[in-house]
One Martini backbone bead per residue (centre of mass of N, CA, C, O) as a GRO file, in nm:
protein
  209
    1UNK     BB    1   6.453   9.695   0.096
    2UNK     BB    2   6.319   9.470  -0.118
    3UNK     BB    3   6.107   9.436  -0.376
    4UNK     BB    4   5.877   9.224  -0.458
    5UNK     BB    5   5.837   9.003  -0.708
    6UNK     BB    6   5.670   8.788  -0.909
    7UNK     BB    7   5.892   8.578  -0.916
    8UNK     BB    8   5.956   8.559  -0.611
    9UNK     BB    9   5.671   8.479  -0.530
   10UNK     BB   10   5.655   8.212  -0.692
   11UNK     BB   11   5.902   8.077  -0.554
   12UNK     BB   12   5.782   8.079  -0.271
   13UNK     BB   13   5.529   7.917  -0.333
   14UNK     BB   14   5.681   7.665  -0.432
   15UNK     BB   15   5.843   7.612  -0.164
   16UNK     BB   16   5.591   7.569   0.011
   17UNK     BB   17   5.467   7.325  -0.171
   18UNK     BB   18   5.693   7.163  -0.085
   19UNK     BB   19   5.837   6.914   0.051
   20UNK     BB   20   6.044   6.873   0.314
   21UNK     BB   21   6.080   6.554   0.264
   22UNK     BB   22   6.256   6.240   0.199
   23UNK     BB   23   6.320   5.950   0.214
   24UNK     BB   24   6.560   5.747   0.195
   25UNK     BB   25   6.605   5.672  -0.154
   26UNK     BB   26   6.385   5.863  -0.252
   27UNK     BB   27   6.231   5.956  -0.556
   28UNK     BB   28   6.091   6.176  -0.728
   29UNK     BB   29   5.842   6.146  -0.957
   30UNK     BB   30   5.950   6.385  -1.145
   31UNK     BB   31   6.225   6.255  -1.193
   32UNK     BB   32   6.133   5.992  -1.329
   33UNK     BB   33   5.974   6.126  -1.560
   34UNK     BB   34   6.220   6.277  -1.670
   35UNK     BB   35   6.400   6.030  -1.730
   36UNK     BB   36   6.209   5.897  -1.928
   37UNK     BB   37   6.193   6.125  -2.126
   38UNK     BB   38   6.496   6.134  -2.185
   39UNK     BB   39   6.518   5.851  -2.303
   40UNK     BB   40   6.300   5.885  -2.525
   41UNK     BB   41   6.442   6.119  -2.677
   42UNK     BB   42   6.701   5.961  -2.745
   43UNK     BB   43   6.572   5.740  -2.911
   44UNK     BB   44   6.442   5.927  -3.111
   45UNK     BB   45   6.701   6.050  -3.216
   46UNK     BB   46   6.823   5.787  -3.320
   47UNK     BB   47   6.594   5.711  -3.518
   48UNK     BB   48   6.607   5.972  -3.685
   49UNK     BB   49   6.897   5.924  -3.778
   50UNK     BB   50   6.851   5.657  -3.918
   51UNK     BB   51   6.641   5.764  -4.119
   52UNK     BB   52   6.820   5.986  -4.249
   53UNK     BB   53   7.043   5.786  -4.353
   54UNK     BB   54   6.860   5.616  -4.523
   55UNK     BB   55   6.766   5.845  -4.709
   56UNK     BB   56   7.047   5.922  -4.818
   57UNK     BB   57   7.112   5.653  -4.941
   58UNK     BB   58   6.872   5.648  -5.144
   59UNK     BB   59   6.959   5.909  -5.296
   60UNK     BB   60   7.241   5.807  -5.380
   61UNK     BB   61   7.145   5.564  -5.544
   62UNK     BB   62   6.982   5.730  -5.751
   63UNK     BB   63   7.215   5.901  -5.853
   64UNK     BB   64   7.396   5.666  -5.943
   65UNK     BB   65   7.192   5.536  -6.142
   66UNK     BB   66   7.186   5.791  -6.330
   67UNK     BB   67   7.509   5.864  -6.363
   68UNK     BB   68   7.666   5.545  -6.316
   69UNK     BB   69   7.506   5.276  -6.336
   70UNK     BB   70   7.426   5.216  -6.029
   71UNK     BB   71   7.326   4.902  -5.873
   72UNK     BB   72   7.127   4.637  -5.753
   73UNK     BB   73   7.179   4.288  -5.640
   74UNK     BB   74   7.048   3.956  -5.582
   75UNK     BB   75   7.123   3.651  -5.406
   76UNK     BB   76   6.949   3.337  -5.415
   77UNK     BB   77   7.209   3.182  -5.460
   78UNK     BB   78   7.528   2.970  -5.419
   79UNK     BB   79   7.725   2.993  -5.678
   80UNK     BB   80   7.928   3.219  -5.529
   81UNK     BB   81   8.039   3.051  -5.330
   82UNK     BB   82   8.194   3.219  -5.074
   83UNK     BB   83   8.211   3.507  -5.189
   84UNK     BB   84   7.882   3.504  -5.264
   85UNK     BB   85   7.624   3.450  -5.080
   86UNK     BB   86   7.331   3.373  -5.005
   87UNK     BB   87   7.167   3.695  -4.945
   88UNK     BB   88   7.306   3.892  -5.108
   89UNK     BB   89   7.430   4.229  -5.191
   90UNK     BB   90   7.510   4.402  -5.495
   91UNK     BB   91   7.731   4.632  -5.644
   92UNK     BB   92   7.669   4.756  -5.974
   93UNK     BB   93   7.830   4.830  -6.303
   94UNK     BB   94   7.793   4.947  -6.609
   95UNK     BB   95   7.982   4.809  -6.882
   96UNK     BB   96   8.172   4.756  -7.132
   97UNK     BB   97   8.284   4.462  -7.284
   98UNK     BB   98   8.582   4.568  -7.338
   99UNK     BB   99   8.642   4.567  -6.999
  100UNK     BB  100   8.665   4.285  -6.975
  101UNK     BB  101   8.803   4.041  -6.741
  102UNK     BB  102   8.955   3.788  -6.614
  103UNK     BB  103   8.781   3.749  -6.289
  104UNK     BB  104   8.535   3.882  -6.323
  105UNK     BB  105   8.219   3.987  -6.180
  106UNK     BB  106   7.921   3.933  -6.363
  107UNK     BB  107   7.627   4.056  -6.522
  108UNK     BB  108   7.394   3.880  -6.724
  109UNK     BB  109   7.162   3.916  -6.960
  110UNK     BB  110   6.858   3.726  -7.034
  111UNK     BB  111   6.637   3.610  -7.260
  112UNK     BB  112   6.372   3.486  -7.064
  113UNK     BB  113   6.563   3.531  -6.817
  114UNK     BB  114   6.764   3.540  -6.567
  115UNK     BB  115   7.017   3.669  -6.444
  116UNK     BB  116   7.372   3.627  -6.436
  117UNK     BB  117   7.638   3.577  -6.169
  118UNK     BB  118   7.971   3.544  -6.274
  119UNK     BB  119   8.288   3.429  -6.362
  120UNK     BB  120   8.528   3.512  -6.575
  121UNK     BB  121   8.719   3.277  -6.794
  122UNK     BB  122   8.660   3.414  -7.083
  123UNK     BB  123   8.764   3.615  -7.384
  124UNK     BB  124   8.627   3.732  -7.697
  125UNK     BB  125   8.570   3.837  -7.993
  126UNK     BB  126   8.327   3.976  -8.182
  127UNK     BB  127   8.147   4.104  -8.452
  128UNK     BB  128   8.242   4.361  -8.282
  129UNK     BB  129   8.406   4.591  -8.103
  130UNK     BB  130   8.163   4.592  -7.867
  131UNK     BB  131   8.200   4.281  -7.870
  132UNK     BB  132   8.160   3.977  -7.667
  133UNK     BB  133   8.285   3.645  -7.571
  134UNK     BB  134   8.182   3.467  -7.287
  135UNK     BB  135   8.282   3.287  -6.998
  136UNK     BB  136   8.136   3.121  -6.713
  137UNK     BB  137   8.165   3.077  -6.336
  138UNK     BB  138   8.100   2.958  -6.047
  139UNK     BB  139   8.253   2.910  -5.756
  140UNK     BB  140   8.060   2.640  -5.679
  141UNK     BB  141   8.142   2.525  -5.957
  142UNK     BB  142   8.293   2.285  -6.167
  143UNK     BB  143   8.183   2.441  -6.425
  144UNK     BB  144   8.094   2.589  -6.678
  145UNK     BB  145   7.867   2.719  -6.851
  146UNK     BB  146   7.693   2.582  -7.109
  147UNK     BB  147   7.728   2.875  -7.236
  148UNK     BB  148   7.793   3.143  -7.399
  149UNK     BB  149   7.828   3.513  -7.401
  150UNK     BB  150   7.685   3.770  -7.589
  151UNK     BB  151   7.825   4.104  -7.544
  152UNK     BB  152   7.824   4.475  -7.477
  153UNK     BB  153   7.716   4.458  -7.182
  154UNK     BB  154   7.782   4.485  -6.829
  155UNK     BB  155   7.773   4.397  -6.468
  156UNK     BB  156   7.990   4.489  -6.235
  157UNK     BB  157   8.124   4.388  -5.940
  158UNK     BB  158   8.225   4.578  -5.664
  159UNK     BB  159   8.033   4.491  -5.414
  160UNK     BB  160   7.933   4.301  -5.112
  161UNK     BB  161   7.648   4.214  -4.887
  162UNK     BB  162   7.565   4.009  -4.645
  163UNK     BB  163   7.227   3.927  -4.539
  164UNK     BB  164   7.011   4.173  -4.690
  165UNK     BB  165   6.801   4.070  -4.890
  166UNK     BB  166   6.546   4.027  -4.706
  167UNK     BB  167   6.514   4.318  -4.625
  168UNK     BB  168   6.469   4.440  -4.919
  169UNK     BB  169   6.226   4.263  -4.988
  170UNK     BB  170   6.047   4.365  -4.751
  171UNK     BB  171   6.035   4.667  -4.852
  172UNK     BB  172   5.831   4.577  -5.098
  173UNK     BB  173   5.618   4.544  -4.899
  174UNK     BB  174   5.322   4.706  -4.835
  175UNK     BB  175   5.295   4.646  -4.537
  176UNK     BB  176   5.575   4.729  -4.452
  177UNK     BB  177   5.564   5.021  -4.562
  178UNK     BB  178   5.309   5.109  -4.399
  179UNK     BB  179   5.436   5.064  -4.121
  180UNK     BB  180   5.685   5.252  -4.156
  181UNK     BB  181   5.526   5.505  -4.210
  182UNK     BB  182   5.366   5.514  -3.948
  183UNK     BB  183   5.615   5.506  -3.758
  184UNK     BB  184   5.761   5.767  -3.867
  185UNK     BB  185   5.529   5.960  -3.813
  186UNK     BB  186   5.503   5.914  -3.511
  187UNK     BB  187   5.796   5.981  -3.437
  188UNK     BB  188   5.791   6.279  -3.540
  189UNK     BB  189   5.557   6.382  -3.374
  190UNK     BB  190   5.668   6.302  -3.094
  191UNK     BB  191   5.938   6.459  -3.110
  192UNK     BB  192   5.789   6.759  -3.188
  193UNK     BB  193   5.609   6.771  -2.965
  194UNK     BB  194   5.496   6.965  -2.725
  195UNK     BB  195   5.606   7.013  -2.405
  196UNK     BB  196   5.482   7.113  -2.099
  197UNK     BB  197   5.763   7.207  -1.991
  198UNK     BB  198   5.837   7.389  -2.228
  199UNK     BB  199   5.593   7.573  -2.206
  200UNK     BB  200   5.644   7.677  -1.916
  201UNK     BB  201   5.928   7.796  -1.981
  202UNK     BB  202   5.825   8.002  -2.195
  203UNK     BB  203   5.634   8.160  -2.009
  204UNK     BB  204   5.843   8.241  -1.800
  205UNK     BB  205   6.041   8.393  -1.995
  206UNK     BB  206   5.811   8.607  -2.090
  207UNK     BB  207   5.774   8.704  -1.811
  208UNK     BB  208   5.798   8.959  -1.611
  209UNK     BB  209   5.983   9.035  -1.311
   0.00000   0.00000   0.00000
């Protein structure tokens, strides 16, 4: 005859305390709570992964801005529609004016005014080897811009993503940033907070049999 151990005695006591049976189709309340916790944990993991990916993207953009002069610009108007509609965000890279070719979509900085992003329609040498005089036109416009631009560097559009400008603008709102920070902190604390079931399992595994 085997000698009862503390673990076997606990298991017997638990089995005695369990209900003999449940009506057909009825699920134990503990199972329902466990399923809800499981779904909550999956959603938390998904949100954490999304936050982690967003963080990685932000870090990559910072590195690219510092090492490759790659930044973002937002399109508030539709002068480049339908190629780049209003509300788009474009990834641009600063390049020397000597590399500009007709057909490129570039951003030119203007003193005392907002930058303009249009398609290059002509280019000619400037006063120095590094300088170019270019004319540009928006794809939605009937004619070239009113005057040419004398530039030594421009930002050429690499690609654009439509419809995300408003989201990026919202990220600059202090109230939105504060809400996102609080939500992210709450999510991390909730995801990593010890669960009672986990604590019980750890205590059980640490007790000798």
